[in-house]
mmCIF file of C-alpha atoms and ligand atoms in Angstrom:
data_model
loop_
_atom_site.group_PDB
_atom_site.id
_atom_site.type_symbol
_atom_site.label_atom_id
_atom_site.label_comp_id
_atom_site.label_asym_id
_atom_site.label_seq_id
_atom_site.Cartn_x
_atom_site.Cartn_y
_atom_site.Cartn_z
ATOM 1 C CA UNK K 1 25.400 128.130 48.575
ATOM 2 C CA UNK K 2 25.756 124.518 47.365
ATOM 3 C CA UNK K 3 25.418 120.931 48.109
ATOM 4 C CA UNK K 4 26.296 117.674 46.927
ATOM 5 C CA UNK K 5 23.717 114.373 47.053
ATOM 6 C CA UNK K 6 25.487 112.356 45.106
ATOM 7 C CA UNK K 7 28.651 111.091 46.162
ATOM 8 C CA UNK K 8 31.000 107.717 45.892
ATOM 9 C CA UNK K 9 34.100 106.710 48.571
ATOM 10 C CA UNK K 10 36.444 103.830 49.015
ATOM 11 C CA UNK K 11 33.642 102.373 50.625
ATOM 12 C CA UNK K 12 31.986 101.362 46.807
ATOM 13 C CA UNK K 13 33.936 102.137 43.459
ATOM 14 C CA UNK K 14 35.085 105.195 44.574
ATOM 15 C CA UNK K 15 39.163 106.209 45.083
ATOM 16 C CA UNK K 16 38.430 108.432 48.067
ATOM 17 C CA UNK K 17 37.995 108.013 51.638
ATOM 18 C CA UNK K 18 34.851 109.580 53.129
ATOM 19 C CA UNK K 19 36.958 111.733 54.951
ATOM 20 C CA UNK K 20 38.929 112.932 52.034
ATOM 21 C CA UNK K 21 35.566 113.721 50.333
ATOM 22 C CA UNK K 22 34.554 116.111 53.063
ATOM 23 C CA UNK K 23 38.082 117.683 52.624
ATOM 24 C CA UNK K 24 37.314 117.811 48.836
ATOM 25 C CA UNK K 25 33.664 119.838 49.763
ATOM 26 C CA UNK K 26 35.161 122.077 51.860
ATOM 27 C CA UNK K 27 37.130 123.243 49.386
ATOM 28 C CA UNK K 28 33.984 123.327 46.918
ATOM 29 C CA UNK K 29 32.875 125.967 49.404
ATOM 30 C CA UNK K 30 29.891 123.285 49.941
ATOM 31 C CA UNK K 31 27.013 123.905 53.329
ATOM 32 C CA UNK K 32 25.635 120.090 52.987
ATOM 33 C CA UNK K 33 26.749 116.964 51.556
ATOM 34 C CA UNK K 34 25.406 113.243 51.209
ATOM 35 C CA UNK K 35 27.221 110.041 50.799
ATOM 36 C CA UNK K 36 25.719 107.694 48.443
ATOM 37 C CA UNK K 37 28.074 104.345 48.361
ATOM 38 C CA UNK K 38 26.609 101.466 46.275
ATOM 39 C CA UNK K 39 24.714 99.127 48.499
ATOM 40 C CA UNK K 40 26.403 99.452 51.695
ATOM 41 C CA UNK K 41 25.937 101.876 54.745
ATOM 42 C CA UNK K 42 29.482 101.018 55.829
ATOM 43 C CA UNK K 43 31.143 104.829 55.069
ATOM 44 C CA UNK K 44 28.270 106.503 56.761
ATOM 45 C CA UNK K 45 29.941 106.937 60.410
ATOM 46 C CA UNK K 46 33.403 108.453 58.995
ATOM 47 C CA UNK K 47 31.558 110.801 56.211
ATOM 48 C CA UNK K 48 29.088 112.256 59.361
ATOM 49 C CA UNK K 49 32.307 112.517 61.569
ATOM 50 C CA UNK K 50 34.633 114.394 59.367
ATOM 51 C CA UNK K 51 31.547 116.703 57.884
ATOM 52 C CA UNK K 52 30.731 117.263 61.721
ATOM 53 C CA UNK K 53 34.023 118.665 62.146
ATOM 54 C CA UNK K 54 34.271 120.513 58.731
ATOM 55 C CA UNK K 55 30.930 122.391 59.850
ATOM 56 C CA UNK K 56 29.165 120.477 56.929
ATOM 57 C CA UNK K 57 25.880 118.993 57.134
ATOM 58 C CA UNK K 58 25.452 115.462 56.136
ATOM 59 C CA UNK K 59 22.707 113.200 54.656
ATOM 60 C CA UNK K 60 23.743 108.962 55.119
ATOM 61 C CA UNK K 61 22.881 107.224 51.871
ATOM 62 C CA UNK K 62 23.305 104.871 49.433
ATOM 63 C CA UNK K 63 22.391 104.040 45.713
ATOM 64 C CA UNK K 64 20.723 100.849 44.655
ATOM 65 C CA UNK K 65 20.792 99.491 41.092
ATOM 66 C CA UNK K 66 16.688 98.399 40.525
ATOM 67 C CA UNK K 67 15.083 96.409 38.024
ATOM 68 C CA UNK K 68 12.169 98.875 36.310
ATOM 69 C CA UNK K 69 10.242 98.084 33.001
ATOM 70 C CA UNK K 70 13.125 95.955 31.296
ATOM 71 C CA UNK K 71 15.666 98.191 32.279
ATOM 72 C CA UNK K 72 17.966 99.091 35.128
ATOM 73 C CA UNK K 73 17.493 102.032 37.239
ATOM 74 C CA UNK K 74 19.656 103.682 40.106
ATOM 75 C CA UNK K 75 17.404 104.881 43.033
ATOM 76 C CA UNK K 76 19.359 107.132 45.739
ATOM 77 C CA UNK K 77 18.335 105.954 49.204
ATOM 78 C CA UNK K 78 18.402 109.538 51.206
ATOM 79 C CA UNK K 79 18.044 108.954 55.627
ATOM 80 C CA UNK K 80 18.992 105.413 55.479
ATOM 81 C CA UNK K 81 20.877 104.467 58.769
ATOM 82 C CA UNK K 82 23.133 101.585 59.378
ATOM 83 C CA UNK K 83 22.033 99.457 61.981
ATOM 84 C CA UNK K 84 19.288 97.240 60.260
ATOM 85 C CA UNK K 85 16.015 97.701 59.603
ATOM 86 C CA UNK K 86 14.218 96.001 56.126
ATOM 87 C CA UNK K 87 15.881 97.560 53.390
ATOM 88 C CA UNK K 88 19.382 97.070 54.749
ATOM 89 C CA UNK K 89 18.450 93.781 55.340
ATOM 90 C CA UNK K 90 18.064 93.231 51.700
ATOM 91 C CA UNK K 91 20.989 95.227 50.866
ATOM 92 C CA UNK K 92 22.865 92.358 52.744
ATOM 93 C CA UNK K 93 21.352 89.884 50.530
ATOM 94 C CA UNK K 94 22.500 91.877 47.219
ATOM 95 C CA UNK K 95 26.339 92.544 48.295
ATOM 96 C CA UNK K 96 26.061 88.568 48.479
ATOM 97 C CA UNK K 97 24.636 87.907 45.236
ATOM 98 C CA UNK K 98 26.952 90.658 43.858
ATOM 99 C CA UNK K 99 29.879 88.499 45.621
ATOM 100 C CA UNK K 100 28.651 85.665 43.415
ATOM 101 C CA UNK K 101 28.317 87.737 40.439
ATOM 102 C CA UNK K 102 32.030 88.966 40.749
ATOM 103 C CA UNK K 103 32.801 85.388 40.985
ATOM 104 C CA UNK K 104 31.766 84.629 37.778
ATOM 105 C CA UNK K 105 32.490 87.788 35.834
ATOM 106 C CA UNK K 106 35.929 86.110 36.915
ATOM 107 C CA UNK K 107 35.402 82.899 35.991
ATOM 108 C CA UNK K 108 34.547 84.469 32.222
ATOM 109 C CA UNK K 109 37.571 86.658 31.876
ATOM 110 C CA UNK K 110 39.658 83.411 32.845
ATOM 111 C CA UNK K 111 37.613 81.492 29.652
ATOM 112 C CA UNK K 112 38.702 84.716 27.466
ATOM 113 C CA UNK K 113 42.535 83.709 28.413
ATOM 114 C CA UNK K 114 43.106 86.890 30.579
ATOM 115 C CA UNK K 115 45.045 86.544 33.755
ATOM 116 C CA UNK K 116 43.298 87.573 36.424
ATOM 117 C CA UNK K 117 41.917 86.627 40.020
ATOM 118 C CA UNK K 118 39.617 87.447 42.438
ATOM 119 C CA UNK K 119 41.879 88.347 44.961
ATOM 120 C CA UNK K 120 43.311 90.541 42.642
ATOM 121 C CA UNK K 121 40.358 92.337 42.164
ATOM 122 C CA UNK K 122 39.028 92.769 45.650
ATOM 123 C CA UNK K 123 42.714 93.855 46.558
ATOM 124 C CA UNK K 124 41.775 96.408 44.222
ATOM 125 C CA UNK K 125 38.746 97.515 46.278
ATOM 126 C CA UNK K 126 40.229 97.149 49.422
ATOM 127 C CA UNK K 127 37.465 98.027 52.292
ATOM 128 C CA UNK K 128 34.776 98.377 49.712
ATOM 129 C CA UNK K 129 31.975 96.442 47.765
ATOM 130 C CA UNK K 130 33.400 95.380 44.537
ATOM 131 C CA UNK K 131 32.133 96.583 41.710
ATOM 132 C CA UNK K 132 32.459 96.549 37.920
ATOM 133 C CA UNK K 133 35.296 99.785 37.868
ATOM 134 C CA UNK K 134 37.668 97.526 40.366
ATOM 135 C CA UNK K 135 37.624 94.846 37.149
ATOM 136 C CA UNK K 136 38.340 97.473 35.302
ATOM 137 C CA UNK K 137 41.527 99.001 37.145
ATOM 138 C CA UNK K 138 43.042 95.880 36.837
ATOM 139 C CA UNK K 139 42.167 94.771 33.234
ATOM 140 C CA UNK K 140 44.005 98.285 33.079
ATOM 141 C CA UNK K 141 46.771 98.033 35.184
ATOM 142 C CA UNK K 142 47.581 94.197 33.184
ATOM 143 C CA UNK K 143 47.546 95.959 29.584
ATOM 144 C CA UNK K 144 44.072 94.327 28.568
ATOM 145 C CA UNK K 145 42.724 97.778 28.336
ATOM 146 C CA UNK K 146 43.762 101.106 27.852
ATOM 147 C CA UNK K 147 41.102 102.642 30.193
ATOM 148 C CA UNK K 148 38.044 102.236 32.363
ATOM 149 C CA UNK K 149 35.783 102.939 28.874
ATOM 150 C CA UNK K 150 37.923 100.690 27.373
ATOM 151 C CA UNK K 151 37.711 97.753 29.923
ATOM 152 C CA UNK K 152 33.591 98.518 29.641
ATOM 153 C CA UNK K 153 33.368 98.048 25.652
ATOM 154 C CA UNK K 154 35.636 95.059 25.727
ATOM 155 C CA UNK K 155 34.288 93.195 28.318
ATOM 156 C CA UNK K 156 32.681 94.174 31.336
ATOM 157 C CA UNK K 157 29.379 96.489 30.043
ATOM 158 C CA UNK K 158 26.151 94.944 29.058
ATOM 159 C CA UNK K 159 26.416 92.274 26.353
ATOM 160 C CA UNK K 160 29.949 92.249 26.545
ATOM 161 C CA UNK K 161 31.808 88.754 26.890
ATOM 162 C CA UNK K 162 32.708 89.467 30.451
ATOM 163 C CA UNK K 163 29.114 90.620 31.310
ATOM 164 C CA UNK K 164 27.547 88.926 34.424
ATOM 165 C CA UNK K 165 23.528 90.330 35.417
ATOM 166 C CA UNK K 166 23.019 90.194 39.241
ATOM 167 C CA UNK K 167 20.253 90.230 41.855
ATOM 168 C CA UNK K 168 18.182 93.783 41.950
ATOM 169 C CA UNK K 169 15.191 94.773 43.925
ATOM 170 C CA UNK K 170 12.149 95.526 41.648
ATOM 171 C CA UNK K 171 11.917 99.693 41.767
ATOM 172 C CA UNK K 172 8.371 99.336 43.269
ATOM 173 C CA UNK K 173 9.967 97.063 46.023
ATOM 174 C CA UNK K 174 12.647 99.295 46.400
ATOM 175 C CA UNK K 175 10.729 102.369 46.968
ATOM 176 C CA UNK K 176 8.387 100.434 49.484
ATOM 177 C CA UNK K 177 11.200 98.766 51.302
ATOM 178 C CA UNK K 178 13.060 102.668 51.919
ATOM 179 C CA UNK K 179 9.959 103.734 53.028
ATOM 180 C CA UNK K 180 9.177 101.028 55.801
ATOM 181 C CA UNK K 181 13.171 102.155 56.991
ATOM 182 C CA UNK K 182 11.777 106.030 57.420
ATOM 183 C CA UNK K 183 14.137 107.083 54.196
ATOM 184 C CA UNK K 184 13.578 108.651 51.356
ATOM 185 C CA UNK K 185 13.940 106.969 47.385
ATOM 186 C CA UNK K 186 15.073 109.222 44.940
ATOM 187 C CA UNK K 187 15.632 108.282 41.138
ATOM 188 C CA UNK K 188 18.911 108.443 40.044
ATOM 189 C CA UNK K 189 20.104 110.556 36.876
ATOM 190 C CA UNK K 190 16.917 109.819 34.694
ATOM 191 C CA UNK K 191 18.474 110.367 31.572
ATOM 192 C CA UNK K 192 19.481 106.936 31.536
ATOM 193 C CA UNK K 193 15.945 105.302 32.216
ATOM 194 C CA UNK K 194 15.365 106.015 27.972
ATOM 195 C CA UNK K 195 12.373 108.181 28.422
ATOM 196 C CA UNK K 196 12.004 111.130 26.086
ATOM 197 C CA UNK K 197 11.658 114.354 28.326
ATOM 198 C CA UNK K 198 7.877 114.480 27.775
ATOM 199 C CA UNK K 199 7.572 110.937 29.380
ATOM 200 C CA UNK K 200 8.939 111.514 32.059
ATOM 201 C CA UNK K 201 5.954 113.072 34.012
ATOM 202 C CA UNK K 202 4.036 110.106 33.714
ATOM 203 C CA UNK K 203 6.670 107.826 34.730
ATOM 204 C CA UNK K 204 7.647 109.675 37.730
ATOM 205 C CA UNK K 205 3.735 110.177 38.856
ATOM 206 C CA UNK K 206 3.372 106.433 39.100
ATOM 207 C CA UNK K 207 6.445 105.779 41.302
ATOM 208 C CA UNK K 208 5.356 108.846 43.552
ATOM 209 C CA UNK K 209 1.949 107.236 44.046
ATOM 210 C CA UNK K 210 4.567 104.346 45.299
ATOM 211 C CA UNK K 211 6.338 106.410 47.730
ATOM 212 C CA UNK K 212 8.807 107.966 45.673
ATOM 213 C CA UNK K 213 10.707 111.192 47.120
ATOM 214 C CA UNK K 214 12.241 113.200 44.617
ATOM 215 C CA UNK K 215 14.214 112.950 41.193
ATOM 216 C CA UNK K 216 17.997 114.065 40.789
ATOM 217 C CA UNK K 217 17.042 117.040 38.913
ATOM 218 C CA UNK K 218 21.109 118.893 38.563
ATOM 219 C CA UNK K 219 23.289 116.099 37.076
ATOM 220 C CA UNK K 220 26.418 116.815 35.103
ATOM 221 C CA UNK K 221 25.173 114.868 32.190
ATOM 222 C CA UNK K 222 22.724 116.857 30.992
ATOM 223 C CA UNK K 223 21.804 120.141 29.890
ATOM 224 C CA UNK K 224 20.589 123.135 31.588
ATOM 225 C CA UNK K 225 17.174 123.106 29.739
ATOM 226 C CA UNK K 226 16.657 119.324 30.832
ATOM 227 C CA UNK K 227 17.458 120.128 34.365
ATOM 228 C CA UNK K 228 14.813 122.855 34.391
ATOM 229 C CA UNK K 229 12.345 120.658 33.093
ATOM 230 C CA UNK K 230 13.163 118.149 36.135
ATOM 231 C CA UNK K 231 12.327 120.962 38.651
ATOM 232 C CA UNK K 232 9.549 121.904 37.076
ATOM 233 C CA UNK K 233 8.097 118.580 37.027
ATOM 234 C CA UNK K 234 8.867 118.110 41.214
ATOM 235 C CA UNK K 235 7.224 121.385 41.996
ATOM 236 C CA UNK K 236 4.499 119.526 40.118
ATOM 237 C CA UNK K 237 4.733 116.311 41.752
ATOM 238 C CA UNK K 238 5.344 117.679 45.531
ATOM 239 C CA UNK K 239 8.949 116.095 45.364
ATOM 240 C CA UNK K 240 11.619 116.809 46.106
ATOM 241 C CA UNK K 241 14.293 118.096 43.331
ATOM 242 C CA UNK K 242 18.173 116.755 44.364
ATOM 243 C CA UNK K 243 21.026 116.782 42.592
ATOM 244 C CA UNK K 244 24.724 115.687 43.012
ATOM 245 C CA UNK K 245 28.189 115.063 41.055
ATOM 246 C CA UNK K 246 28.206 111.120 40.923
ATOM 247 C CA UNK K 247 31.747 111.801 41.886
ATOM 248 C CA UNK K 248 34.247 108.316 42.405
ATOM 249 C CA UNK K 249 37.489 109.997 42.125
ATOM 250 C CA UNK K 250 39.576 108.693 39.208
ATOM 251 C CA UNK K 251 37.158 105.869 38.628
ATOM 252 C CA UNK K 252 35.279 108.310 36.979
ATOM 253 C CA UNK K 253 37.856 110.967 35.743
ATOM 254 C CA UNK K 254 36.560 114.611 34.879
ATOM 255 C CA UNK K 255 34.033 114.650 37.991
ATOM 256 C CA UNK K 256 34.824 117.036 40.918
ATOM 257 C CA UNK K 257 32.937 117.257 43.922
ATOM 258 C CA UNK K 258 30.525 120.342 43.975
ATOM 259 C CA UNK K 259 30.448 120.957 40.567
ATOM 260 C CA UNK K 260 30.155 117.447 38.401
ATOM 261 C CA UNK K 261 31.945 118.564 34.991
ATOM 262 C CA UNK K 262 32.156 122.021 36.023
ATOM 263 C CA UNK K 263 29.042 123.531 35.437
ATOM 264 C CA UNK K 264 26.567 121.463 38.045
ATOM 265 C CA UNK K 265 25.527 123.468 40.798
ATOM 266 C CA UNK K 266 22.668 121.600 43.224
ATOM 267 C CA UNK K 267 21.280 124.752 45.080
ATOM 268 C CA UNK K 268 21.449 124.340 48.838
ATOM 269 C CA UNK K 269 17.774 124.375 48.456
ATOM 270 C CA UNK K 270 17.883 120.599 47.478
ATOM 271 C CA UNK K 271 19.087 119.863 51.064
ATOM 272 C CA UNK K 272 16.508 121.530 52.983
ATOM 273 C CA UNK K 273 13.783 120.103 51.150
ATOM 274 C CA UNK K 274 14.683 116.599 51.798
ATOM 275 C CA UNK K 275 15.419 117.187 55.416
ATOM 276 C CA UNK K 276 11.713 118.825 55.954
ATOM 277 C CA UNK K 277 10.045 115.893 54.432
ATOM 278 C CA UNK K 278 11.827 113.499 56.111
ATOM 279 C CA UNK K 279 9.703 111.115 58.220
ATOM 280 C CA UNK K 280 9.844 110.993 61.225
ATOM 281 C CA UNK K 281 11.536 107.362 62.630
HETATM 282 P P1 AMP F 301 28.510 97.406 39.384
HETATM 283 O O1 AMP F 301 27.706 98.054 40.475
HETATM 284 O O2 AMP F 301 29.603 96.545 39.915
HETATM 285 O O3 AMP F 301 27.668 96.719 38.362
HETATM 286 O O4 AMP F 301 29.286 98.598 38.637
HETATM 287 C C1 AMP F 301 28.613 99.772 38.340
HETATM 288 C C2 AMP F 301 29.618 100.895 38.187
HETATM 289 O O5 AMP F 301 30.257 100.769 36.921
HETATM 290 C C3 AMP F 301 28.995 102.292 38.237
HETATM 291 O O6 AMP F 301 29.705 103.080 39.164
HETATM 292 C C4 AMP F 301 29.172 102.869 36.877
HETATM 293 O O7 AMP F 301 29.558 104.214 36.946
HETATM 294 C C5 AMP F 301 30.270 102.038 36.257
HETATM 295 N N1 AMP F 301 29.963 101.812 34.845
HETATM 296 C C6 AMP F 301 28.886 101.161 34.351
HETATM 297 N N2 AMP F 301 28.933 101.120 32.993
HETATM 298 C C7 AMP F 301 30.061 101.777 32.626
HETATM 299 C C8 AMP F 301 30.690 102.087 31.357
HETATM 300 N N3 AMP F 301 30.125 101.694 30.188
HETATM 301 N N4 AMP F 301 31.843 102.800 31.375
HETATM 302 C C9 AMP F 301 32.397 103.178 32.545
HETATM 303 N N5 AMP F 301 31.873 102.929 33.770
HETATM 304 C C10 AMP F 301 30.715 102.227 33.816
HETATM 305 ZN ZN1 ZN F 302 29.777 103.684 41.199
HETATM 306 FE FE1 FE F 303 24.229 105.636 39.185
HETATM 307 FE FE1 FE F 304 26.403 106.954 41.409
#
């Protein structure tokens, strides 16, 4: 029995629909599911519908990019439901400052002599929040790069020419802010924060004494031994250990739903943790 906590649609910089997903984890043989769209709610009511009717249970989320230390950290937003409340209220303010940002990540590939427009681009994403991989598709699809990787390196990744920062929460306000909306924050692949596996217990002690919920202990990335350790450190903690793909279709090629790379499996246990210490609205 397994689950999935960590998913991307059409809805963000993912190539599926919500509903295709669903399709996708019933074919994983999955019992519970979450959908996890970069800072928008908007997929939430077609993921729950088509899970309903797959006999799949389903978790609304979303992941938010924070600023923590000097560094940038994902935080999974587990029991977040559209329909306001104060951290979707600042989620509208980010998609705007991320429209701005996407304005001038633009405005530099136009400086570097590349053809390309923003209508282009959020053609690209269609119903979704634009992100960095709908740059990418068409940097691609014009011959400026030979893949996504490729489109990162040459322009759009960190310190790249094409590179334009935007608006984050602070992790502390982040974690506050999902609380005060009854949900639950969850760090997001931890590999990436560049703490050595000893660190980690200290880091993630301070952010629980914040509110946080749980890490994402079964990621694709990394290896069996590390994910271990993350459990471990939860049952320590008294959060709660998730886990999911990161899947976004062929935005991120390689990733299936269920299983990451091939070896992830999230035990179904992951699910019913969250759900019993969800608070109560
Ligand atoms: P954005 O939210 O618009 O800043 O874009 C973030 C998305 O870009 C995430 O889904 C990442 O998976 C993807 N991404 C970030 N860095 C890279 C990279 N170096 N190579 C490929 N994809 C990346
Ligand atoms: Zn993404
Ligand atoms: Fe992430
Ligand atoms: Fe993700």
């Amino acid at each position: 029995m397994a689950v999935d906590l960590h998913l991307h649609s059409t809805f963000s910089d993912g190539t599926e629909s919500p509903t295709a997903i669903v399709a996708l984890a019933t074919r994983a043989h999955l019992t519970g599911m979450a959908l996890t769209d970069h800072d928008t709610l908007d997929g939430i009511a077609e993921g729950r519908a088509a899970a309903a009717a797959a006999g799949i249970s389903f978790l609304a989320g979303t992941e938010l990019s924070v600023e923590w230390r000097d560094r940038t950290m994902h935080m999974l937003v587990y029991f977040l439901e559209p329909g306001g409340g104060p951290l979707e209220d600042r989620m509208t303010a980010l998609r705007d400052s991320r429209a701005d940002r996407n304005r001038r990540i633009v405005e530099c590939l136009q400086e570097l002599g590349i053809d390309i427009t923003l209508t282009e681009v959020t053609a690209e994403s269609g119903e979704g929040v634009t992100g960095r991989p709908h740059f990418a598709a068409v940097l691609i699809r014009k011959g400026y790069a030979t893949d996504i990787p490729d489109a990162f390196d040459r322009y759009l990744a960190a310190g790249r020419p094409a590179y334009v920062n935007r608006e984050r929460l602070q992790a502390v306000e982040a974690i506050r802010l999902a609380r005060a909306s009854s949900a639950i924050p969850v760090i997001a692949h931890p590999h990436t924060l560049g703490v050595s596996a000893a660190g980690f217990h200290d880091v993630f002690e301070e952010l629980t004494e914040v509110g946080l919920g749980g890490i994402e202990a079964y990621y694709g990335e990394y290896a069996p031994e590390l994910r271990e350790h993350l459990v471990d450190l939860c049952r320590q903690l008294g959060i709660v250990a998730t886990g999911g793909s990161d899947f976004h279709g062929s935005y991120k090629p390689g990733l299936s739903v269920g299983v990451g790379k091939g070896d992830l499996r999230v035990p179904d246990r992951a699910f019913d943790d969250l759900i019993a210490t969800r608070p109560v609205a």
